[in-house]
PDB file of C-alpha atoms in Angstrom:
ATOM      1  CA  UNK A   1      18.431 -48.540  43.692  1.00 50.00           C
ATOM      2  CA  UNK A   2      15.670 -50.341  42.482  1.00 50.00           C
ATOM      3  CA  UNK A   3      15.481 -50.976  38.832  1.00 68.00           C
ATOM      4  CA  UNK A   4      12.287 -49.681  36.130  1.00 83.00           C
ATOM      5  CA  UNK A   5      12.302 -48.965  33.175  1.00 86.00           C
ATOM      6  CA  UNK A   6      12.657 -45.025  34.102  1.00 87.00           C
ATOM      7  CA  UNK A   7      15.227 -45.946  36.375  1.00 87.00           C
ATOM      8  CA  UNK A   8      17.280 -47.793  33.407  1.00 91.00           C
ATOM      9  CA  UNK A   9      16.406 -44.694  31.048  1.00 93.00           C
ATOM     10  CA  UNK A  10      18.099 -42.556  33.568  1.00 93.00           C
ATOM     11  CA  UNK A  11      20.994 -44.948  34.042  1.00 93.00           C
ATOM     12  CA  UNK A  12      21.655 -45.470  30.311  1.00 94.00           C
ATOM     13  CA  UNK A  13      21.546 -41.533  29.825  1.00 96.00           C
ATOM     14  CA  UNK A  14      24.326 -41.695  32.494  1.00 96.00           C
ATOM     15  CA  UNK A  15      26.177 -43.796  31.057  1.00 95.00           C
ATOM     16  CA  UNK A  16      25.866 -42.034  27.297  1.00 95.00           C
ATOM     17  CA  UNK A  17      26.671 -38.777  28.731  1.00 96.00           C
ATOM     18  CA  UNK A  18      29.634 -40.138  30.581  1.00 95.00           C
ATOM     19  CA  UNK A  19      31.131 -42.308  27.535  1.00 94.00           C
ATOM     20  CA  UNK A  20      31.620 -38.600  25.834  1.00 94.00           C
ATOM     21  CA  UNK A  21      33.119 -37.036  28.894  1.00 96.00           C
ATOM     22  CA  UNK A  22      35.382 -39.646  29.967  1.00 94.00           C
ATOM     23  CA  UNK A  23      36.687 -40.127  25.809  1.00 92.00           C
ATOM     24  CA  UNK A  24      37.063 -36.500  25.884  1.00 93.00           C
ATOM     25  CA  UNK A  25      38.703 -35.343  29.299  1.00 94.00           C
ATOM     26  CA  UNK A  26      39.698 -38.993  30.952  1.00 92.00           C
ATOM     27  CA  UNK A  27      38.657 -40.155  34.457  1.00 92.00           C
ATOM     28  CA  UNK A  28      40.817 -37.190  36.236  1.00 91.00           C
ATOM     29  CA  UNK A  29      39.538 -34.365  34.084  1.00 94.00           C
ATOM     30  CA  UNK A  30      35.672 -35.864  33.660  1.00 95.00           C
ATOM     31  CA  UNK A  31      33.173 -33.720  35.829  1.00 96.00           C
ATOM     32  CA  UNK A  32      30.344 -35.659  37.139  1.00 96.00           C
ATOM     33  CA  UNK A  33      28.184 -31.714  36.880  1.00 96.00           C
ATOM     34  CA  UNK A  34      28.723 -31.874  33.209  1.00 97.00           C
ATOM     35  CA  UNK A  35      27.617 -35.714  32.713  1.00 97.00           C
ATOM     36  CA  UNK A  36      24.770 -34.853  34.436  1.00 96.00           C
ATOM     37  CA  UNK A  37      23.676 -32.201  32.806  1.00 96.00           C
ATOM     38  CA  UNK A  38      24.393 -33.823  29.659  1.00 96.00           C
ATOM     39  CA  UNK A  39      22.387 -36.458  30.878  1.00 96.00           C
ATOM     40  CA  UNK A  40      19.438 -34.200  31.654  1.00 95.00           C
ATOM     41  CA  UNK A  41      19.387 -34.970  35.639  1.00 95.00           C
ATOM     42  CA  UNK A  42      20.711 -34.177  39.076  1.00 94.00           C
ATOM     43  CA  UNK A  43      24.640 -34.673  40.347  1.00 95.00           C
ATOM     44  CA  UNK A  44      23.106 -35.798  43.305  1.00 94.00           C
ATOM     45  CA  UNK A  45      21.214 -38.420  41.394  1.00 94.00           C
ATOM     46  CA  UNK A  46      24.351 -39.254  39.556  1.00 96.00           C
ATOM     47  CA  UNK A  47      25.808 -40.358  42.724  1.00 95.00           C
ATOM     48  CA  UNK A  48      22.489 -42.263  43.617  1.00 94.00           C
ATOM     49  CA  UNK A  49      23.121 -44.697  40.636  1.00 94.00           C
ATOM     50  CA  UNK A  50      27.435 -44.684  40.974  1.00 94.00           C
ATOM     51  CA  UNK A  51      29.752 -44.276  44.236  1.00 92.00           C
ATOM     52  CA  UNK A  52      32.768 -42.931  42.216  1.00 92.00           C
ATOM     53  CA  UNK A  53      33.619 -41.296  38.772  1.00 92.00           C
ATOM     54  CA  UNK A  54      36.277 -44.727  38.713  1.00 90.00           C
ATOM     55  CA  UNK A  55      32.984 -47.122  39.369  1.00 91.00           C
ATOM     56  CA  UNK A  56      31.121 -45.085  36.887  1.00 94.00           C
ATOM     57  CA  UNK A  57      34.169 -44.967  34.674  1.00 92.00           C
ATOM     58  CA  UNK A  58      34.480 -48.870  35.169  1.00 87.00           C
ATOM     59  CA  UNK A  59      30.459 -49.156  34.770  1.00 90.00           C
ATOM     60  CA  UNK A  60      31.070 -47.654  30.555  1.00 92.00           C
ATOM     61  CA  UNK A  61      34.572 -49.288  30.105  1.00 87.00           C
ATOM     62  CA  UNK A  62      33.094 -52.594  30.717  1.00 84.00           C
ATOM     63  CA  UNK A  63      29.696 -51.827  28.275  1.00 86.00           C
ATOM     64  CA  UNK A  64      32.092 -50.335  25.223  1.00 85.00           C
ATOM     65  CA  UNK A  65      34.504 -53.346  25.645  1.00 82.00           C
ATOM     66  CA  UNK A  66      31.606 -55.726  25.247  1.00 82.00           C
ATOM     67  CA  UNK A  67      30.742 -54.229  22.471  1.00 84.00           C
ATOM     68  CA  UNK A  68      33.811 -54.013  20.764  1.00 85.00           C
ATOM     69  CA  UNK A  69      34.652 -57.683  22.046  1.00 82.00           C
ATOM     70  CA  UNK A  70      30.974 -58.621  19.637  1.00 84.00           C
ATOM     71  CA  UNK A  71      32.661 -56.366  16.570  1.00 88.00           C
ATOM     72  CA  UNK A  72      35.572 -57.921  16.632  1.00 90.00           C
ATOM     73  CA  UNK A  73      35.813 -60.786  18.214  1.00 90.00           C
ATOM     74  CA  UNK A  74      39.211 -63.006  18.332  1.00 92.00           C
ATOM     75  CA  UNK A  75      39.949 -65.616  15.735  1.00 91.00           C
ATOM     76  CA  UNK A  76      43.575 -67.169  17.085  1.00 92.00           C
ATOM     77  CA  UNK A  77      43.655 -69.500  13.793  1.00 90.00           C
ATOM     78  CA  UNK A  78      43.693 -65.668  11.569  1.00 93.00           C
ATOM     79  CA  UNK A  79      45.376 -62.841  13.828  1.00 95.00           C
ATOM     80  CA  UNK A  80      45.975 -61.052  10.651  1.00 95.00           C
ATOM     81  CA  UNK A  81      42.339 -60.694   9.868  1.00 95.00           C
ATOM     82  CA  UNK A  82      41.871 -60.178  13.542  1.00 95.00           C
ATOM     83  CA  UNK A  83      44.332 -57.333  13.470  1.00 96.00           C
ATOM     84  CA  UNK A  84      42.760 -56.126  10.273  1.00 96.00           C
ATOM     85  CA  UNK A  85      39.385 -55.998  11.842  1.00 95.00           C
ATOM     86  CA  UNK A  86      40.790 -54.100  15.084  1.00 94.00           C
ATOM     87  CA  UNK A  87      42.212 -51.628  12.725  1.00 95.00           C
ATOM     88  CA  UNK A  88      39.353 -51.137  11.218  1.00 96.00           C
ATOM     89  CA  UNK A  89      36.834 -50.533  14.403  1.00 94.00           C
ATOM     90  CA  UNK A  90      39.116 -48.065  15.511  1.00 92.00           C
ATOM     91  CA  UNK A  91      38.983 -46.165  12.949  1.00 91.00           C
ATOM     92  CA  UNK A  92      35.568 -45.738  12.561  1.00 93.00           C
ATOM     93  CA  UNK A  93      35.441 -45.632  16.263  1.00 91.00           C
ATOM     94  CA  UNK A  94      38.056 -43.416  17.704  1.00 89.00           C
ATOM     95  CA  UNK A  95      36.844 -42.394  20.841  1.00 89.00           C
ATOM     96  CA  UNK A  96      36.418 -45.953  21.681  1.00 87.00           C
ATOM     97  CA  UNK A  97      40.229 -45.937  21.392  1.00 88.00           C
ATOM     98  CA  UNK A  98      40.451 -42.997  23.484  1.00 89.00           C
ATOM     99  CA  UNK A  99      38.211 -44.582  26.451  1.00 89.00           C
ATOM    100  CA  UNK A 100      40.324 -47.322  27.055  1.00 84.00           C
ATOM    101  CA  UNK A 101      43.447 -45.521  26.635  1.00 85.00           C
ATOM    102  CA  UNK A 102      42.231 -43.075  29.390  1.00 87.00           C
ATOM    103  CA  UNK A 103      41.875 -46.073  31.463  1.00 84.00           C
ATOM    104  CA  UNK A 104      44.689 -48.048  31.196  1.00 77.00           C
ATOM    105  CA  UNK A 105      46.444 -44.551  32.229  1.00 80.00           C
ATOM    106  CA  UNK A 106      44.809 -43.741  35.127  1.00 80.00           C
ATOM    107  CA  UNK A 107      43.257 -46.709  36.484  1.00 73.00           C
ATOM    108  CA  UNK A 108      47.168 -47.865  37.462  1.00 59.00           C
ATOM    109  CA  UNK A 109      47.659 -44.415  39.121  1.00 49.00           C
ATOM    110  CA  UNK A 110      44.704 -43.916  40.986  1.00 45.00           C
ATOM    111  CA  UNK A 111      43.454 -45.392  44.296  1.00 43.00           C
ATOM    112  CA  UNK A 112      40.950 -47.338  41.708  1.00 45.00           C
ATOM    113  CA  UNK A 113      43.965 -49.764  41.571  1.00 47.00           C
ATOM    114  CA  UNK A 114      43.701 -51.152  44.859  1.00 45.00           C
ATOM    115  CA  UNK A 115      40.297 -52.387  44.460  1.00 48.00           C
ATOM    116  CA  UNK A 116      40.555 -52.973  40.283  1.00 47.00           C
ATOM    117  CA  UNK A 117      37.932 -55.935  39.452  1.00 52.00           C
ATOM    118  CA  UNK A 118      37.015 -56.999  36.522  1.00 48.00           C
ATOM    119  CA  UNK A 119      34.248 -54.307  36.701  1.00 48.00           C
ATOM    120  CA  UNK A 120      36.627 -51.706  37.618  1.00 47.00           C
ATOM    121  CA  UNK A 121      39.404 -52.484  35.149  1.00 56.00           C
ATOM    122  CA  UNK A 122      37.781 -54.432  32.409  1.00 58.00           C
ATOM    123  CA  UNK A 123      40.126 -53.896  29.806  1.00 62.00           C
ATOM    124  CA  UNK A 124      42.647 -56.368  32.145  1.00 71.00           C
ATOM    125  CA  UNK A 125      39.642 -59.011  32.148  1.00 73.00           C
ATOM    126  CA  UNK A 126      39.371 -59.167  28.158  1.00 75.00           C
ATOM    127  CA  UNK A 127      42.846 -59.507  27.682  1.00 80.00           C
ATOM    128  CA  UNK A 128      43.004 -62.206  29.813  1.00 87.00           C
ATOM    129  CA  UNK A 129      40.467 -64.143  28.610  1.00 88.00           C
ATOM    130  CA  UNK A 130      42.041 -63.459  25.117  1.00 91.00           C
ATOM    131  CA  UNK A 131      45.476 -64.633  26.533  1.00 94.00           C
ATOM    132  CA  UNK A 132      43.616 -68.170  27.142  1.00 96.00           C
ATOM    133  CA  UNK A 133      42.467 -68.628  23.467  1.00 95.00           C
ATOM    134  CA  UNK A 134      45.260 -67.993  22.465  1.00 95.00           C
ATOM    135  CA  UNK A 135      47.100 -70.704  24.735  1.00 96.00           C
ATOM    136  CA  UNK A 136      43.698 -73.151  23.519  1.00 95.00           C
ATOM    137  CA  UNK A 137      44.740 -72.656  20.193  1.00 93.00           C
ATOM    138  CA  UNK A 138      48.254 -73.218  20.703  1.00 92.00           C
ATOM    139  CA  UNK A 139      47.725 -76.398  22.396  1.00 93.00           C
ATOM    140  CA  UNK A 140      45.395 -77.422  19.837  1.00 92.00           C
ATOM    141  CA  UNK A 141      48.369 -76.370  17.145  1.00 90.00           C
ATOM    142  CA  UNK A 142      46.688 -73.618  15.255  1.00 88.00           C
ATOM    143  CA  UNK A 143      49.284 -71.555  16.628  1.00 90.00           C
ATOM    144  CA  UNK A 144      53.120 -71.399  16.893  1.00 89.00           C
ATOM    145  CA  UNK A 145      53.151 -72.420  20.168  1.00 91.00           C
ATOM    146  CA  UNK A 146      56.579 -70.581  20.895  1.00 91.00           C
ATOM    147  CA  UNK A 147      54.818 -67.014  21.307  1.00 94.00           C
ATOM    148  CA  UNK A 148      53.965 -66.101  24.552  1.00 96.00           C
ATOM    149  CA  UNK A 149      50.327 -65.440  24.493  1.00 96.00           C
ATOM    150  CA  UNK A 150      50.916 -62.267  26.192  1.00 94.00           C
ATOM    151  CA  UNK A 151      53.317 -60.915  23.502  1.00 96.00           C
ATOM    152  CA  UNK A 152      51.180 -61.883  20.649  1.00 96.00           C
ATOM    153  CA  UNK A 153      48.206 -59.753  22.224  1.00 93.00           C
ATOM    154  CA  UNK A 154      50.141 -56.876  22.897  1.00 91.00           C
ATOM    155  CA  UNK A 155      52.056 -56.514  19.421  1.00 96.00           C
ATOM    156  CA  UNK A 156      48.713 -57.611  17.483  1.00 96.00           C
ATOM    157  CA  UNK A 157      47.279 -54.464  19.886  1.00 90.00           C
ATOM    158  CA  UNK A 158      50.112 -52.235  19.220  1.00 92.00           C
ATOM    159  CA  UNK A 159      50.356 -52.819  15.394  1.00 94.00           C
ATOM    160  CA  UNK A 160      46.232 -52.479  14.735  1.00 94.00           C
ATOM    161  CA  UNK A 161      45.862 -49.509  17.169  1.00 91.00           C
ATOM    162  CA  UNK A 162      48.957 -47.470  15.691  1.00 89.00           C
ATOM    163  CA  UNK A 163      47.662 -44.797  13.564  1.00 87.00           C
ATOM    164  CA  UNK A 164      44.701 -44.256  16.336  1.00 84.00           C
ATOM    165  CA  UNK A 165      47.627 -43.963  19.582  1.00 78.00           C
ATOM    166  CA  UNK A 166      49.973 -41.615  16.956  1.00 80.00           C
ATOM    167  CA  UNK A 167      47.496 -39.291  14.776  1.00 76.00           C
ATOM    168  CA  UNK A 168      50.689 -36.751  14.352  1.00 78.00           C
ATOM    169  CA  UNK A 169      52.428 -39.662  11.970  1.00 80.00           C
ATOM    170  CA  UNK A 170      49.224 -39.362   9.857  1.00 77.00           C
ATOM    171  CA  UNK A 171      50.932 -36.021   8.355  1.00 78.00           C
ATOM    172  CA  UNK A 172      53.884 -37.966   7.889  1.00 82.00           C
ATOM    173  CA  UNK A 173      52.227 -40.173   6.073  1.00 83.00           C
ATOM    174  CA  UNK A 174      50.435 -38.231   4.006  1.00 81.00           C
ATOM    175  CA  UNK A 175      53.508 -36.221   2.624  1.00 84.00           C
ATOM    176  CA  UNK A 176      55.945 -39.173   2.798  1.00 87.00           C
ATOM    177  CA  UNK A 177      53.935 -42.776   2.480  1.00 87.00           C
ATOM    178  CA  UNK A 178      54.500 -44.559  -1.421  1.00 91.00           C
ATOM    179  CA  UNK A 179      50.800 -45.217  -0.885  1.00 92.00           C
ATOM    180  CA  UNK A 180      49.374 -42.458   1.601  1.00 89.00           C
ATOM    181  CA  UNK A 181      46.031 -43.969   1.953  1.00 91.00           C
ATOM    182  CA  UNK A 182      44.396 -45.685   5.256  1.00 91.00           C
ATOM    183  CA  UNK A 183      43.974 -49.102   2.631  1.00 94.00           C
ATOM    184  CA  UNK A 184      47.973 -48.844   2.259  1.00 94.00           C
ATOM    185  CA  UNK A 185      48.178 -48.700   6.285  1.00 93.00           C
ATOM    186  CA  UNK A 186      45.808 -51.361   6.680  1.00 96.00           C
ATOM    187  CA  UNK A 187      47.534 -53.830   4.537  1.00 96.00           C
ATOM    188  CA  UNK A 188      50.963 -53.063   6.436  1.00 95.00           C
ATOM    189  CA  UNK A 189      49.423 -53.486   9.394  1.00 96.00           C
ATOM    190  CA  UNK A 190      47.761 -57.038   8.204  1.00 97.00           C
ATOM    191  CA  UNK A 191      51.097 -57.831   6.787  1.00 97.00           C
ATOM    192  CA  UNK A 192      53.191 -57.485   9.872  1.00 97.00           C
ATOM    193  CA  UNK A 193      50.947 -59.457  11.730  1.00 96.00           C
ATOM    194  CA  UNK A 194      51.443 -62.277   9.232  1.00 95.00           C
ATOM    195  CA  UNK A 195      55.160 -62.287   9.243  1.00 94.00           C
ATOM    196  CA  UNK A 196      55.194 -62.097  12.547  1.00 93.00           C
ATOM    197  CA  UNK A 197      52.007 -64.921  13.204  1.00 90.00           C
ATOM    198  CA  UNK A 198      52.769 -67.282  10.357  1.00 84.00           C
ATOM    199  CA  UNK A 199      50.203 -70.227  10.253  1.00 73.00           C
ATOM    200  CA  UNK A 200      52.131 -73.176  11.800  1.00 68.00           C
ATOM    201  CA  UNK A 201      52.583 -74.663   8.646  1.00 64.00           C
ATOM    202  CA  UNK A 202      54.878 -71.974   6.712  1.00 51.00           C
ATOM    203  CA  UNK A 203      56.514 -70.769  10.411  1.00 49.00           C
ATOM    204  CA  UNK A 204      60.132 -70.707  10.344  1.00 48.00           C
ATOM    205  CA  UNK A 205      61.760 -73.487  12.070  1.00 44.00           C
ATOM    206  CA  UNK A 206      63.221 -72.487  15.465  1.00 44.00           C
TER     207      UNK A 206
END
């Protein structure tokens, strides 16, 4: 379709409308008639601008995870920080959590998967390229180079992400925590990281 400026409008509605529908219901359980309407336009014209629900889920996936690459971008020389920032974002931005979660559990179930790109499945893309600093920064010995980078993305993930993936332990923590605030679960969080991440320097030999 050919691009102006009410042709963007339109698309960026789209893509507005469908951010809340796909956070909210996931790629199976988003309908394209309620993004539309949302969006103030046609199904039909929905379709004009994106083949699929999965290229229009891809089309948002891959505009949020910019974004959230720009907020918090990767330092490999302070993971705890890093972690500490990804905590943060998350929590002020759960339904960015909730986006790529939907992806990451559908896009490996559906026929999506065949033809995943780095359009399609972004989220794969970014942790890639992530994977690579942190190899650069091993090589460069800012980081014990005995982690695999693939394990130190997905416990750094794991640990900042926790109290977005588990909301029911929030109640736990609330009635059972020493400290029950979010600061208290922020500073584990950063914590764990560091034990786990130690600068070179202090790391325990092998």
């Amino acid at each position: 379709m050919t691009s102006s400026p009410r042709a963007e409008a339109t698309r960026t509605r789209i893509a507005d409308a469908a951010k809340a529908e796909f956070a909210a219901h996931g790629i199976a359980g988003a309908r394209v008639d309620r993004i539309a309407a949302q969006a103030r336009t046609s199904k039909e014209r929905v379709y004009a601008y994106f083949r699929s629900k999965e290229e229009l889920y891809g089309f948002v996936a891959h505009r949020e995870l910019t974004v959230i690459v720009q907020a918090v971008p990767l330092d490999p020389t302070d993971l705890p920080g890093y972690a500490g920032r990804l905590f943060d974002y998350f929590l002020a931005h759960p339904e960015h959590y909730r986006l790529i979660s939907w992806g990451r559990l559908e896009l490996e179930t559906t026929a999506a998967r065949e033809e995943a790109d780095e359009q399609a499945n972004p989220y794969r893309a970014a942790m890639f390229r992530k994977a690579d600093q942190i190899r650069r920064a091993q090589r460069a010995g800012d980081l014990d180079p005995r982690w695999d980078p693939v394990d130190v993305l997905i416990l750094i993930d794991q640990l900042a992400t926790s109290w977005c993936g588990q909301p029911e332990f929030g109640q736990l923590a609330a009635q059972a925590a020493k400290d029950p605030s979010v600061k208290a679960r922020r500073a584990a969080v950063i914590q764990a990281v560091h034990i786990l991440f130690p600068p070179p320097a202090t790391a325990a030999p092998a």
